[in-house]
Amino acid sequence: MSEQHLGAITVNQAGYPSSGEKLAKFTGETSRYQVIDAATGNVVFTGQTGIYVEDKPSGCRVHTGDFSALTLPGKYRIEGAAGERSAAFVIADKPYYELQQGLLKAFYYYRCGTQLDGDYAGAWGHKACHLAEGTVIGQPELKRDSSGGWHDAGDYGKYSGPGAKAVADLLLAWELYPAAFAGVHTLPESDGVMPDILLECRVELDWLFKMQETGSGGVYHKLTTQHFPGLDVMPEEDTAELYFSPVSATATGDFAGVMAMAARIYQPFDEAYAARCLEAARTAWSWLTAHPHVPGFTNPPGITTGEYGDEVDSDERFWAAAELFRTTGDEQFHGAARELAKLPFPKYSLGWGDMGGYGTLAYLLQGEAGTDPSLYAELREGLLAEAGRLLRQSREDGYRISLLEEDYIWGSNMLVMNNAMLLLIAEHVSGEPEYAACALDHLHYLLGRNVLGISYVSGFGEHSVMHPHHRPSVGDHVLDPVPGLVAGGPDRGLHDEYVREHLQGKPAAQCYADHEDSYSTNEVTIYWNSPAVFVTARFNC
Ligand code: G3I
Ligand code: 9MR
Ligand code: ZN
């Protein structure tokens, strides 16, 4: 699959805004090229690629063709001197509208516990799943309602921390770019008032409430079967017993953070719901203060599903404190955030494991008034320094993204989108447009301007992911995968058998296989989609 695209001309297959910069990337020798109208074959632009970069992550000599002068909306391809052709792309005023809708709709497809039906689900419907009560590990007599929320990924587990990251990205997208979500009412619950993005997040928040231990306020780390089901098992056929794994500090911190955020954001739409979120956040915070030293989560005996282990919980605690402070203005949380900020965890990471960046955003996005001026300045400068580093790295990269060779890890596309998110926050904080231009380059990579010429979003682009490690897409007998899903992307660690057998010795950015067996490069997750929603929202305002 990947080989045939190498040496090709790659573009953002979702297209380019009419007024902006338009670059295509070429591998191989410098060449003349032409842009042709996809329908008529007429040549509309001719150019010559510029100086090349020996690009380490992709292992290729990469040239750039700049056709920014072409601004006429239409559908085009680029043709090289030897007749090779790029995928089709459009030039349009708002080329990413459908993409953003599709990336958000993916969360509807991830829904658990409800039937996805014809009108809303198209060819990709299925029956309601995972409706049984779950057993709390260590308390076999305790059964709890476990239904709802989103499946995590290509598997059907539901994990509190990763769920909180996904919701946080979506809520931040709404908070920063509400215009991008205006007038979209396409869900079964749409009422013309609450925007779809908030309705969709409520699905996951409603499930997260069920993950909070009664009494203590601690949050169960995850809810899964003992083992992953087979790859072609549809959700409603996955009927093995469900287990609540024990409470963890990371899950509890993430829960407090996202509930505090939700309390603020739902307030204008549904006061009672907002109050419930805040109460849940406060009780989670109480659990954290009562449990200052907690070992990191590890899978209990007999459970082999995703661990999401994380030894360090000060970042999740920091997020919780900072977000509770932002929402309530209560000095108790401010004091805690200031103390936690002194600890040496990453302050600008939007991980699933490193959540400190959300705390930093909570602190900065409320504005300076009422904050500690020195902490505010430190976080602001640190954020801009980090964004500056990403900018410099992107300028040196053949494909203009910020990933170094060692950053092509499991879920590298999350880093691509998280870094773009950080750049956009830097734009928001500083007003500097160069950060946004760099973020857009990251979107271009995700949508096909990469060494493999593949769009990593299913259903978007002429050469997009066709065989994700996603159980419904494998099991549903529909040729096309569920659309709008972001695949993990290249992982140089070759963490599954398929890639170990097929991709030995490949450069980092080529360590990807569009094959359903490659769970380490071609799985999909809610928290790889969510930062992509944030990024596309910025370019749809
Ligand atoms: O952080 C280190 C980095 O310092 C090091 O240089 C690099 C070298 O490989 O590794 C980095 O750690 C990686 C870690 O993810 C960081 O995110 C590990 O190698 C890598 O194995 C680990 O992968 C995680 C994977 O589960 C295996 O645990 C993915 O992030 C995580 O997204 C993935 O999550 C799975 C769930 O378990 C189950 N559901 C599906 C989901 C997606 O595949
Ligand atoms: O299918 C599983 C996927 O959802 C997980 O992210 C991945 C990593 O934990 O594991 C996959 O399951 C594989 C298992 O780990 C090893 N045997 C093959 C399974 C895939 O069919
Ligand atoms: Zn389900």
Coordinates of C-alpha atoms and ligand atoms in Angstrom, one line a residue:
M1 CA 0.0 0.0 0.0
S2 CA 2.4 2.6 1.1
E3 CA 5.1 1.9 -1.5
Q4 CA 3.0 2.8 -4.4
H5 CA 2.6 6.4 -3.1
L6 CA 6.2 7.0 -2.4
G7 CA 8.0 9.4 -4.7
A8 CA 4.6 10.8 -5.4
I9 CA 3.3 14.3 -5.1
T10 CA 1.4 14.9 -1.9
V11 CA -1.2 17.4 -0.9
N12 CA -3.8 18.0 1.7
Q13 CA -6.6 15.9 0.2
A14 CA -9.3 17.9 2.0
G15 CA -8.0 21.0 0.2
Y16 CA -6.7 24.5 0.8
P17 CA -8.3 27.8 1.6
S18 CA -8.5 30.0 -1.5
S19 CA -6.6 32.9 0.1
G20 CA -3.8 31.1 1.9
E21 CA -0.5 29.5 1.2
K22 CA -0.7 26.4 -0.9
L23 CA 2.2 24.0 -0.9
A24 CA 2.5 20.5 -2.3
K25 CA 5.4 18.2 -1.3
F26 CA 7.4 16.1 -3.8
T27 CA 9.8 13.3 -3.1
G28 CA 12.7 12.5 -5.5
E29 CA 14.4 15.0 -7.8
T30 CA 13.5 18.7 -8.4
S31 CA 10.9 18.9 -11.2
R32 CA 8.5 21.1 -13.1
Y33 CA 4.9 20.5 -12.3
Q34 CA 1.5 21.7 -13.3
V35 CA -1.8 22.1 -11.6
I36 CA -4.6 20.7 -13.7
D37 CA -8.3 21.1 -13.4
A38 CA -9.5 17.7 -12.3
A39 CA -12.6 17.7 -14.4
T40 CA -11.3 19.1 -17.7
G41 CA -7.6 18.3 -17.5
N42 CA -6.8 21.9 -18.4
V43 CA -3.5 23.3 -17.0
V44 CA -4.3 26.1 -14.7
F45 CA -0.8 26.7 -13.2
T46 CA 2.7 25.7 -13.8
G47 CA 5.6 25.8 -11.4
Q48 CA 9.0 24.4 -10.5
T49 CA 9.8 22.8 -7.1
G50 CA 12.3 24.7 -5.0
I51 CA 15.3 23.7 -2.9
Y52 CA 15.1 20.3 -1.2
V53 CA 15.3 19.2 2.4
E54 CA 16.9 15.8 3.3
D55 CA 14.2 14.9 5.7
K56 CA 15.2 12.5 8.5
P57 CA 11.8 11.3 9.7
S58 CA 10.6 10.4 6.3
G59 CA 13.9 9.2 5.0
C60 CA 13.3 11.2 1.8
R61 CA 14.6 14.2 -0.1
V62 CA 11.6 16.5 0.0
H63 CA 10.8 19.3 -2.5
T64 CA 8.2 21.9 -2.3
G65 CA 5.9 23.3 -5.0
D66 CA 4.3 26.6 -4.2
F67 CA 1.0 27.2 -6.1
S68 CA -0.4 29.9 -3.7
A69 CA -1.0 32.1 -6.7
L70 CA -3.8 29.8 -7.7
T71 CA -6.9 31.1 -5.8
L72 CA -9.8 30.1 -8.1
P73 CA -12.1 27.7 -6.2
G74 CA -12.3 24.3 -7.9
K75 CA -11.1 20.7 -7.9
Y76 CA -7.5 20.1 -9.0
R77 CA -4.6 17.6 -9.2
I78 CA -0.9 18.2 -9.5
E79 CA 1.0 16.5 -12.3
G80 CA 4.7 16.0 -12.3
A81 CA 7.2 16.0 -15.2
A82 CA 7.0 12.2 -15.5
G83 CA 3.2 12.3 -15.6
E84 CA 2.8 11.3 -11.9
R85 CA -0.3 12.7 -10.3
S86 CA -1.3 13.8 -6.9
A87 CA -4.6 12.9 -5.3
A88 CA -7.4 15.4 -6.0
F89 CA -8.0 18.4 -3.8
V90 CA -10.2 21.4 -3.7
I91 CA -9.5 25.1 -3.4
A92 CA -12.4 26.7 -1.6
D93 CA -13.3 29.4 0.9
K94 CA -14.0 27.0 3.7
P95 CA -12.5 23.6 2.6
Y96 CA -12.7 22.0 6.1
Y97 CA -16.4 22.4 6.9
E98 CA -17.3 18.8 6.1
L99 CA -14.1 17.5 7.6
Q100 CA -14.9 19.2 10.9
Q101 CA -18.5 17.8 10.9
G102 CA -17.1 14.3 10.1
L103 CA -14.5 14.4 12.9
L104 CA -17.2 15.4 15.3
K105 CA -19.7 12.9 14.0
A106 CA -17.2 10.2 14.7
F107 CA -18.1 10.5 18.4
Y108 CA -21.7 9.6 17.6
Y109 CA -20.3 6.4 15.9
Y110 CA -18.2 5.7 19.1
R111 CA -21.4 5.8 21.2
C112 CA -22.0 2.9 23.5
G113 CA -25.3 1.6 25.0
T114 CA -27.5 3.0 22.3
Q115 CA -28.7 1.9 18.9
L116 CA -27.1 3.7 16.0
D117 CA -29.8 3.8 13.4
G118 CA -30.3 4.4 9.7
D119 CA -31.0 8.1 9.6
Y120 CA -28.1 9.1 11.7
A121 CA -25.7 6.2 11.1
G122 CA -26.1 5.6 7.4
A123 CA -24.5 2.3 6.5
W124 CA -22.7 2.0 9.8
G125 CA -25.6 1.4 12.3
H126 CA -25.6 -1.3 14.9
K127 CA -27.7 -2.4 17.9
A128 CA -27.4 -1.1 21.4
C129 CA -24.4 -2.6 23.2
H130 CA -22.9 -3.1 26.6
L131 CA -26.1 -2.5 28.6
A132 CA -25.3 -5.0 31.4
E133 CA -24.3 -3.9 34.9
G134 CA -20.6 -4.1 35.7
T135 CA -18.9 -5.8 38.6
V136 CA -16.6 -3.7 40.8
I137 CA -13.3 -5.5 41.1
G138 CA -12.6 -6.5 44.7
Q139 CA -16.4 -6.2 45.6
P140 CA -18.0 -9.1 43.6
E141 CA -21.4 -8.5 45.2
L142 CA -21.4 -4.8 43.9
K143 CA -22.9 -4.3 40.5
R144 CA -23.3 -0.9 39.0
D145 CA -24.9 0.6 35.9
S146 CA -22.1 1.0 33.4
S147 CA -23.9 1.9 30.3
G148 CA -23.4 4.8 27.9
G149 CA -20.5 7.0 26.9
W150 CA -18.1 6.4 24.0
H151 CA -16.1 3.3 23.2
D152 CA -12.4 4.3 23.6
A153 CA -11.1 3.2 20.3
G154 CA -11.0 0.1 18.1
D155 CA -11.8 -1.8 21.2
Y156 CA -14.9 -1.4 23.4
G157 CA -13.3 -0.5 26.6
K158 CA -14.2 2.8 28.3
Y159 CA -11.5 4.5 30.2
S160 CA -12.0 7.5 32.4
G161 CA -8.8 9.5 31.8
P162 CA -8.8 9.2 28.0
G163 CA -12.5 10.0 28.0
A164 CA -11.8 13.2 30.0
K165 CA -9.1 14.2 27.5
A166 CA -11.4 13.8 24.6
V167 CA -14.2 15.8 26.2
A168 CA -11.8 18.5 27.3
D169 CA -10.5 19.0 23.7
L170 CA -14.1 19.3 22.4
L171 CA -15.2 21.7 25.1
L172 CA -12.1 23.8 24.5
A173 CA -13.0 23.9 20.8
W174 CA -16.4 25.1 21.6
E175 CA -15.1 27.6 24.1
L176 CA -12.5 29.2 21.8
Y177 CA -14.3 28.8 18.4
P178 CA -18.1 28.8 19.0
A179 CA -18.8 30.2 15.5
A180 CA -17.5 27.0 14.0
F181 CA -20.3 25.0 15.6
A182 CA -23.1 27.4 15.0
G183 CA -26.2 26.2 13.3
V184 CA -25.3 22.5 13.3
H185 CA -28.1 20.4 14.6
T186 CA -27.8 16.9 13.2
L187 CA -27.9 14.5 16.2
P188 CA -31.0 12.6 17.5
E189 CA -31.0 14.9 20.5
S190 CA -30.6 18.2 18.6
D191 CA -33.1 20.7 19.9
G192 CA -31.9 23.8 18.0
V193 CA -30.6 25.3 21.2
M194 CA -27.7 23.3 22.6
P195 CA -25.0 22.9 20.0
D196 CA -24.3 19.4 18.8
I197 CA -20.8 19.4 20.3
L198 CA -22.2 20.0 23.8
L199 CA -24.9 17.3 23.3
E200 CA -22.2 14.9 22.2
C201 CA -20.0 15.6 25.1
R202 CA -22.9 15.1 27.5
V203 CA -23.0 11.5 26.3
E204 CA -19.6 10.9 27.7
L205 CA -20.1 13.1 30.8
D206 CA -23.2 11.2 31.7
W207 CA -21.2 8.0 31.6
L208 CA -18.3 9.5 33.6
F209 CA -20.8 10.2 36.4
K210 CA -21.2 6.5 36.6
M211 CA -17.5 6.0 37.1
Q212 CA -17.5 8.0 40.4
E213 CA -17.4 5.7 43.4
T214 CA -20.4 6.3 45.7
G215 CA -19.3 7.9 48.9
S216 CA -15.6 8.4 48.4
G217 CA -15.7 10.6 45.2
G218 CA -12.8 8.6 43.7
V219 CA -13.1 7.6 40.1
Y220 CA -12.8 4.1 38.7
H221 CA -9.9 3.9 36.3
K222 CA -11.8 2.0 33.6
L223 CA -14.6 -0.2 32.6
T224 CA -13.8 -3.2 30.4
T225 CA -14.3 -6.9 29.8
Q226 CA -11.4 -9.0 31.0
H227 CA -9.9 -9.3 27.6
F228 CA -10.2 -7.7 24.2
P229 CA -12.9 -9.4 22.1
G230 CA -12.0 -10.7 18.6
L231 CA -11.4 -8.1 15.9
D232 CA -14.7 -8.8 14.0
V233 CA -17.0 -8.8 17.0
M234 CA -19.7 -6.1 16.7
P235 CA -20.3 -4.1 19.9
E236 CA -23.7 -5.8 20.6
E237 CA -22.1 -9.2 20.3
D238 CA -19.5 -8.4 22.9
T239 CA -21.4 -9.7 25.9
A240 CA -18.6 -10.8 28.3
E241 CA -18.9 -9.6 31.8
L242 CA -17.9 -5.9 32.4
Y243 CA -15.6 -4.9 35.3
F244 CA -14.9 -1.6 37.0
S245 CA -11.2 -1.5 37.7
P246 CA -10.2 0.2 40.9
V247 CA -10.2 4.0 41.6
S248 CA -7.0 5.8 40.5
A249 CA -5.7 9.2 41.3
T250 CA -5.1 10.0 37.6
A251 CA -8.7 9.1 36.7
T252 CA -10.0 11.1 39.6
G253 CA -7.9 14.2 38.7
D254 CA -9.0 14.0 35.1
F255 CA -12.6 13.6 36.2
A256 CA -12.4 16.6 38.5
G257 CA -10.8 18.7 35.7
V258 CA -13.3 17.9 33.0
M259 CA -16.3 18.1 35.3
A260 CA -15.2 21.6 36.5
M261 CA -14.8 22.6 32.8
A262 CA -18.3 21.2 32.0
A263 CA -19.8 23.1 35.0
R264 CA -18.7 26.3 33.4
I265 CA -19.6 25.5 29.8
Y266 CA -23.0 24.0 30.4
Q267 CA -24.1 26.8 32.8
P268 CA -25.8 29.0 30.2
F269 CA -27.7 26.0 28.7
D270 CA -28.6 23.9 31.7
E271 CA -28.0 25.2 35.2
A272 CA -29.0 22.0 37.0
Y273 CA -26.6 19.9 34.9
A274 CA -23.8 22.4 35.5
A275 CA -24.4 22.2 39.2
R276 CA -24.3 18.5 39.1
C277 CA -20.9 18.6 37.2
L278 CA -19.5 21.0 39.8
E279 CA -20.6 18.9 42.7
A280 CA -19.0 15.8 41.1
A281 CA -15.8 17.7 40.5
R282 CA -15.7 18.9 44.1
T283 CA -16.2 15.4 45.6
A284 CA -13.5 14.1 43.3
W285 CA -11.2 16.9 44.5
S286 CA -12.0 15.8 48.1
W287 CA -10.9 12.3 47.3
L288 CA -7.6 13.7 45.9
T289 CA -6.9 15.8 49.0
A290 CA -7.7 12.8 51.2
H291 CA -5.3 10.6 49.1
P292 CA -2.1 12.6 48.6
H293 CA 0.1 9.6 47.8
V294 CA -1.3 6.9 45.6
P295 CA 0.6 4.4 43.5
G296 CA 0.0 4.5 39.7
F297 CA -2.7 2.3 38.3
T298 CA -1.8 -1.1 37.0
N299 CA -4.2 -3.7 35.6
P300 CA -5.7 -5.9 38.3
P301 CA -5.0 -9.6 37.9
G302 CA -7.1 -11.2 35.2
I303 CA -7.6 -7.9 33.3
T304 CA -5.6 -7.5 30.0
T305 CA -7.3 -4.6 28.3
G306 CA -5.6 -1.2 27.9
E307 CA -3.8 -0.1 31.0
Y308 CA -3.3 3.6 30.6
G309 CA -0.8 3.3 33.4
D310 CA 0.6 6.6 34.6
E311 CA 2.9 6.9 37.6
V312 CA 2.7 10.6 37.9
D313 CA -0.6 12.2 39.1
S314 CA 0.6 15.7 39.9
D315 CA -0.3 16.9 36.4
E316 CA -3.9 15.6 36.7
R317 CA -4.2 17.1 40.2
F318 CA -2.9 20.4 38.8
W319 CA -5.5 20.4 36.0
A320 CA -8.2 19.7 38.6
A321 CA -7.1 22.5 40.8
A322 CA -6.6 25.0 38.0
E323 CA -9.9 24.2 36.4
L324 CA -11.9 24.3 39.6
F325 CA -10.2 27.7 40.3
R326 CA -11.2 29.0 36.9
T327 CA -14.8 27.9 37.3
T328 CA -15.4 28.9 40.9
G329 CA -12.8 31.6 41.6
D330 CA -12.3 29.9 45.0
E331 CA -8.9 30.7 46.5
Q332 CA -8.7 27.2 48.0
F333 CA -8.2 25.8 44.5
H334 CA -6.0 28.6 43.5
G335 CA -3.6 27.9 46.4
A336 CA -3.6 24.2 45.5
A337 CA -2.9 25.0 41.8
R338 CA 0.0 27.3 42.8
E339 CA 1.6 24.6 45.0
L340 CA 1.1 21.9 42.4
A341 CA 2.6 24.1 39.7
K342 CA 5.9 23.9 41.5
L343 CA 6.2 20.2 40.8
P344 CA 8.3 19.1 37.8
F345 CA 5.7 17.7 35.5
P346 CA 5.3 18.8 31.8
K347 CA 3.2 22.0 31.8
Y348 CA 2.4 22.1 28.1
S349 CA 1.5 18.5 27.3
L350 CA -2.0 17.5 26.3
G351 CA -1.3 13.7 26.7
W352 CA -3.6 11.1 27.9
G353 CA -0.9 10.5 30.5
D354 CA 0.5 14.1 30.7
M355 CA -2.4 16.3 31.3
G356 CA -0.6 19.3 32.8
G357 CA -1.2 21.4 29.7
Y358 CA -5.0 21.5 30.4
G359 CA -4.2 23.0 33.8
T360 CA -2.0 25.6 32.1
L361 CA -4.7 26.4 29.7
A362 CA -7.3 26.7 32.5
Y363 CA -4.9 29.2 34.3
L364 CA -4.1 31.2 31.2
L365 CA -7.5 31.3 29.4
Q366 CA -9.2 33.0 32.4
G367 CA -7.1 36.1 31.8
E368 CA -4.7 37.7 34.2
A369 CA -7.1 39.3 36.6
G370 CA -7.3 37.4 39.9
T371 CA -4.3 35.1 39.1
D372 CA -0.9 35.1 40.6
P373 CA 1.1 37.5 38.3
S374 CA 4.3 35.6 38.5
L375 CA 2.8 32.1 37.8
Y376 CA 0.7 33.6 35.1
A377 CA 3.7 35.2 33.4
E378 CA 5.7 32.0 33.9
L379 CA 3.1 29.8 32.2
R380 CA 2.5 32.3 29.4
E381 CA 6.2 32.6 28.6
G382 CA 6.6 28.9 28.9
L383 CA 3.7 28.3 26.5
L384 CA 5.1 30.7 24.0
A385 CA 8.6 29.2 24.3
E386 CA 7.1 25.7 23.7
A387 CA 5.1 27.0 20.7
G388 CA 8.3 28.7 19.4
R389 CA 10.2 25.4 19.6
L390 CA 7.4 23.7 17.6
L391 CA 7.6 26.5 15.1
R392 CA 11.3 26.1 14.6
Q393 CA 11.1 22.3 14.4
S394 CA 8.4 22.6 11.8
R395 CA 10.5 25.0 9.6
E396 CA 13.2 22.4 9.5
D397 CA 11.0 19.5 8.7
G398 CA 10.4 18.3 5.1
Y399 CA 6.6 18.2 5.7
R400 CA 6.6 21.3 7.9
I401 CA 5.4 19.6 11.1
S402 CA 6.9 19.7 14.6
L403 CA 7.6 16.0 15.1
L404 CA 11.2 14.9 15.4
E405 CA 12.2 11.4 14.5
E406 CA 11.8 10.1 18.0
D407 CA 8.2 11.6 18.2
Y408 CA 6.8 9.0 15.8
I409 CA 5.4 6.9 18.6
W410 CA 2.2 4.9 19.1
G411 CA -0.5 7.5 18.3
S412 CA 1.9 10.0 16.7
N413 CA -1.0 11.6 15.0
M414 CA -2.2 12.7 18.4
L415 CA 1.1 14.5 18.9
V416 CA 0.6 16.1 15.4
M417 CA -2.8 17.4 16.4
N418 CA -1.9 18.2 20.1
N419 CA 1.1 20.3 18.9
A420 CA -1.2 22.1 16.4
M421 CA -3.6 22.7 19.3
L422 CA -0.8 24.2 21.4
L423 CA 0.2 26.4 18.5
L424 CA -3.4 27.7 18.2
I425 CA -3.5 28.4 21.9
A426 CA -0.3 30.4 21.5
E427 CA -2.0 32.3 18.7
H428 CA -5.0 32.9 20.9
V429 CA -2.8 34.2 23.8
S430 CA -0.4 36.3 21.7
G431 CA -2.3 37.3 18.6
E432 CA 0.6 36.1 16.4
P433 CA -0.7 34.6 13.1
E434 CA 2.4 32.6 12.4
Y435 CA 1.4 30.0 15.0
A436 CA -1.9 29.4 13.1
A437 CA -0.1 29.0 9.8
C438 CA 2.1 26.3 11.4
A439 CA -0.9 24.6 12.9
L440 CA -2.5 24.5 9.5
D441 CA 0.6 22.8 8.1
H442 CA 0.0 20.1 10.7
L443 CA -3.5 19.6 9.4
H444 CA -2.1 19.4 5.9
Y445 CA 0.1 16.5 7.1
L446 CA -2.8 14.7 8.7
L447 CA -4.9 14.9 5.5
G448 CA -2.3 13.6 3.2
R449 CA 0.7 15.9 2.8
N450 CA 3.0 13.2 4.3
V451 CA 5.5 10.8 2.9
L452 CA 3.0 8.1 2.4
G453 CA 0.5 10.3 0.7
I454 CA -2.3 9.0 2.9
S455 CA -5.1 10.9 4.6
Y456 CA -5.2 9.5 8.1
V457 CA -8.9 10.4 8.5
S458 CA -11.2 7.7 7.2
G459 CA -13.6 8.8 4.5
F460 CA -11.8 12.1 3.8
G461 CA -9.5 12.2 0.9
E462 CA -8.9 10.1 -2.2
H463 CA -6.3 8.0 -0.5
S464 CA -7.6 7.7 3.0
V465 CA -7.4 5.0 5.7
M466 CA -9.4 2.0 4.5
H467 CA -8.6 -0.7 7.0
P468 CA -8.5 0.7 10.6
H469 CA -8.1 -1.6 13.6
H470 CA -11.6 -0.8 14.6
R471 CA -14.0 -3.6 15.5
P472 CA -17.2 -2.2 14.0
S473 CA -15.4 -1.3 10.7
V474 CA -14.0 -4.9 10.5
G475 CA -17.2 -6.6 11.7
D476 CA -19.9 -4.7 9.8
H477 CA -19.5 -6.1 6.3
V478 CA -19.6 -2.6 4.9
L479 CA -16.7 -2.0 2.5
D480 CA -15.9 1.6 3.7
P481 CA -14.7 2.0 7.3
V482 CA -16.7 4.2 9.7
P483 CA -16.0 7.7 8.4
G484 CA -14.3 10.6 10.3
L485 CA -11.9 8.4 12.4
V486 CA -8.3 9.5 12.9
A487 CA -5.8 6.7 12.8
G488 CA -2.8 6.5 15.2
G489 CA -0.2 6.9 12.4
P490 CA 3.4 6.0 12.1
D491 CA 5.0 4.3 15.2
R492 CA 8.8 3.6 14.7
G493 CA 8.7 1.3 17.7
L494 CA 7.0 -1.4 15.5
H495 CA 4.7 -2.5 18.4
D496 CA 2.6 -5.1 16.6
E497 CA 3.3 -8.3 14.7
Y498 CA 2.1 -7.1 11.4
V499 CA 4.4 -4.1 11.2
R500 CA 7.3 -6.1 12.7
E501 CA 6.9 -8.4 9.8
H502 CA 6.4 -5.8 7.0
L503 CA 8.1 -2.6 8.0
Q504 CA 11.5 -3.5 9.4
G505 CA 14.1 -0.8 8.7
K506 CA 11.7 1.8 7.5
P507 CA 12.2 5.5 8.4
A508 CA 10.1 6.7 11.3
A509 CA 7.4 8.5 9.3
Q510 CA 6.9 5.4 7.1
C511 CA 6.3 3.0 10.0
Y512 CA 2.6 2.8 9.3
A513 CA 0.4 0.2 7.7
D514 CA -3.2 0.6 6.5
H515 CA -4.0 -2.9 7.7
E516 CA -6.6 -4.0 10.2
D517 CA -4.1 -6.1 12.2
S518 CA -1.8 -3.2 12.9
Y519 CA -3.2 -2.0 16.2
S520 CA -0.1 0.1 17.0
T521 CA -0.3 2.2 13.8
N522 CA -3.8 1.9 12.5
E523 CA -6.1 1.8 15.5
V524 CA -8.4 4.8 16.1
T525 CA -9.4 6.5 19.4
I526 CA -11.6 9.2 20.7
Y527 CA -8.6 11.2 22.0
W528 CA -6.9 11.2 18.5
N529 CA -10.1 12.6 17.0
S530 CA -10.7 15.3 19.6
P531 CA -7.7 17.5 19.0
A532 CA -8.4 17.3 15.3
V533 CA -11.9 18.7 16.0
F534 CA -10.2 21.6 17.8
V535 CA -7.8 22.3 15.0
T536 CA -10.4 22.2 12.2
A537 CA -12.8 24.4 14.2
R538 CA -10.1 27.1 14.2
F539 CA -10.0 27.0 10.4
N540 CA -13.8 27.1 10.1
C541 CA -14.5 30.3 11.9
Ligands
G3I1 O1 6.5 8.3 26.4 C1 7.4 7.4 25.8 C2 8.6 8.1 25.2 O2 9.3 8.8 26.2 C3 9.5 7.1 24.5 O3 10.5 7.8 23.8 C4 8.6 6.3 23.4 C5 9.4 5.3 22.7 O4 8.6 4.3 22.2 O5 7.6 5.7 24.1 C6 6.7 6.6 24.7 O6 5.7 5.8 25.4 C7 4.7 5.3 24.5 C8 3.4 5.7 25.1 O7 2.4 5.1 24.4 C9 3.3 7.2 25.1 O8 2.1 7.7 24.7 C10 4.9 3.8 24.5 O9 6.0 3.4 23.8 C11 3.7 3.2 23.8 O10 3.7 1.8 23.9 C12 2.4 3.7 24.4 O11 1.3 3.3 23.7 C13 0.0 3.3 24.2 C14 -0.6 2.0 23.9 O12 -2.0 2.1 24.3 C15 0.0 0.8 24.6 O13 0.0 1.0 26.0 C16 -0.7 4.5 23.5 O14 -0.2 5.7 23.9 C17 -2.2 4.4 23.8 O15 -2.8 5.3 23.0 C18 -2.7 3.0 23.6 O16 -4.0 3.0 23.9 C19 -4.8 1.9 23.5 C20 -5.5 1.3 24.8 O17 -4.5 0.7 25.6 C21 -6.6 0.4 24.5 N1 -7.5 1.0 23.6 C22 -6.9 1.4 22.3 C23 -5.9 2.4 22.5 C24 -5.2 2.9 21.2 O18 -4.4 1.9 20.6
9MR2 O1 -7.3 -5.1 19.6 C1 -6.6 -4.6 20.7 C2 -6.5 -3.1 20.6 O2 -7.7 -2.5 20.7 C3 -5.5 -2.5 21.6 O3 -5.3 -1.2 21.5 C4 -4.2 -3.3 21.5 C5 -3.1 -2.8 22.5 O4 -3.5 -3.0 23.8 O5 -4.3 -4.6 21.6 C6 -5.2 -5.2 20.6 O6 -5.4 -6.5 20.9 C7 -4.3 -7.4 20.5 C8 -3.6 -7.9 21.7 O7 -3.0 -6.9 22.4 C9 -2.5 -8.9 21.2 N1 -3.1 -9.9 20.4 C10 -3.8 -9.4 19.2 C11 -4.9 -8.4 19.6 C12 -5.5 -7.8 18.3 O8 -6.3 -8.6 17.6
ZN3 ZN -20.8 -0.5 23.7

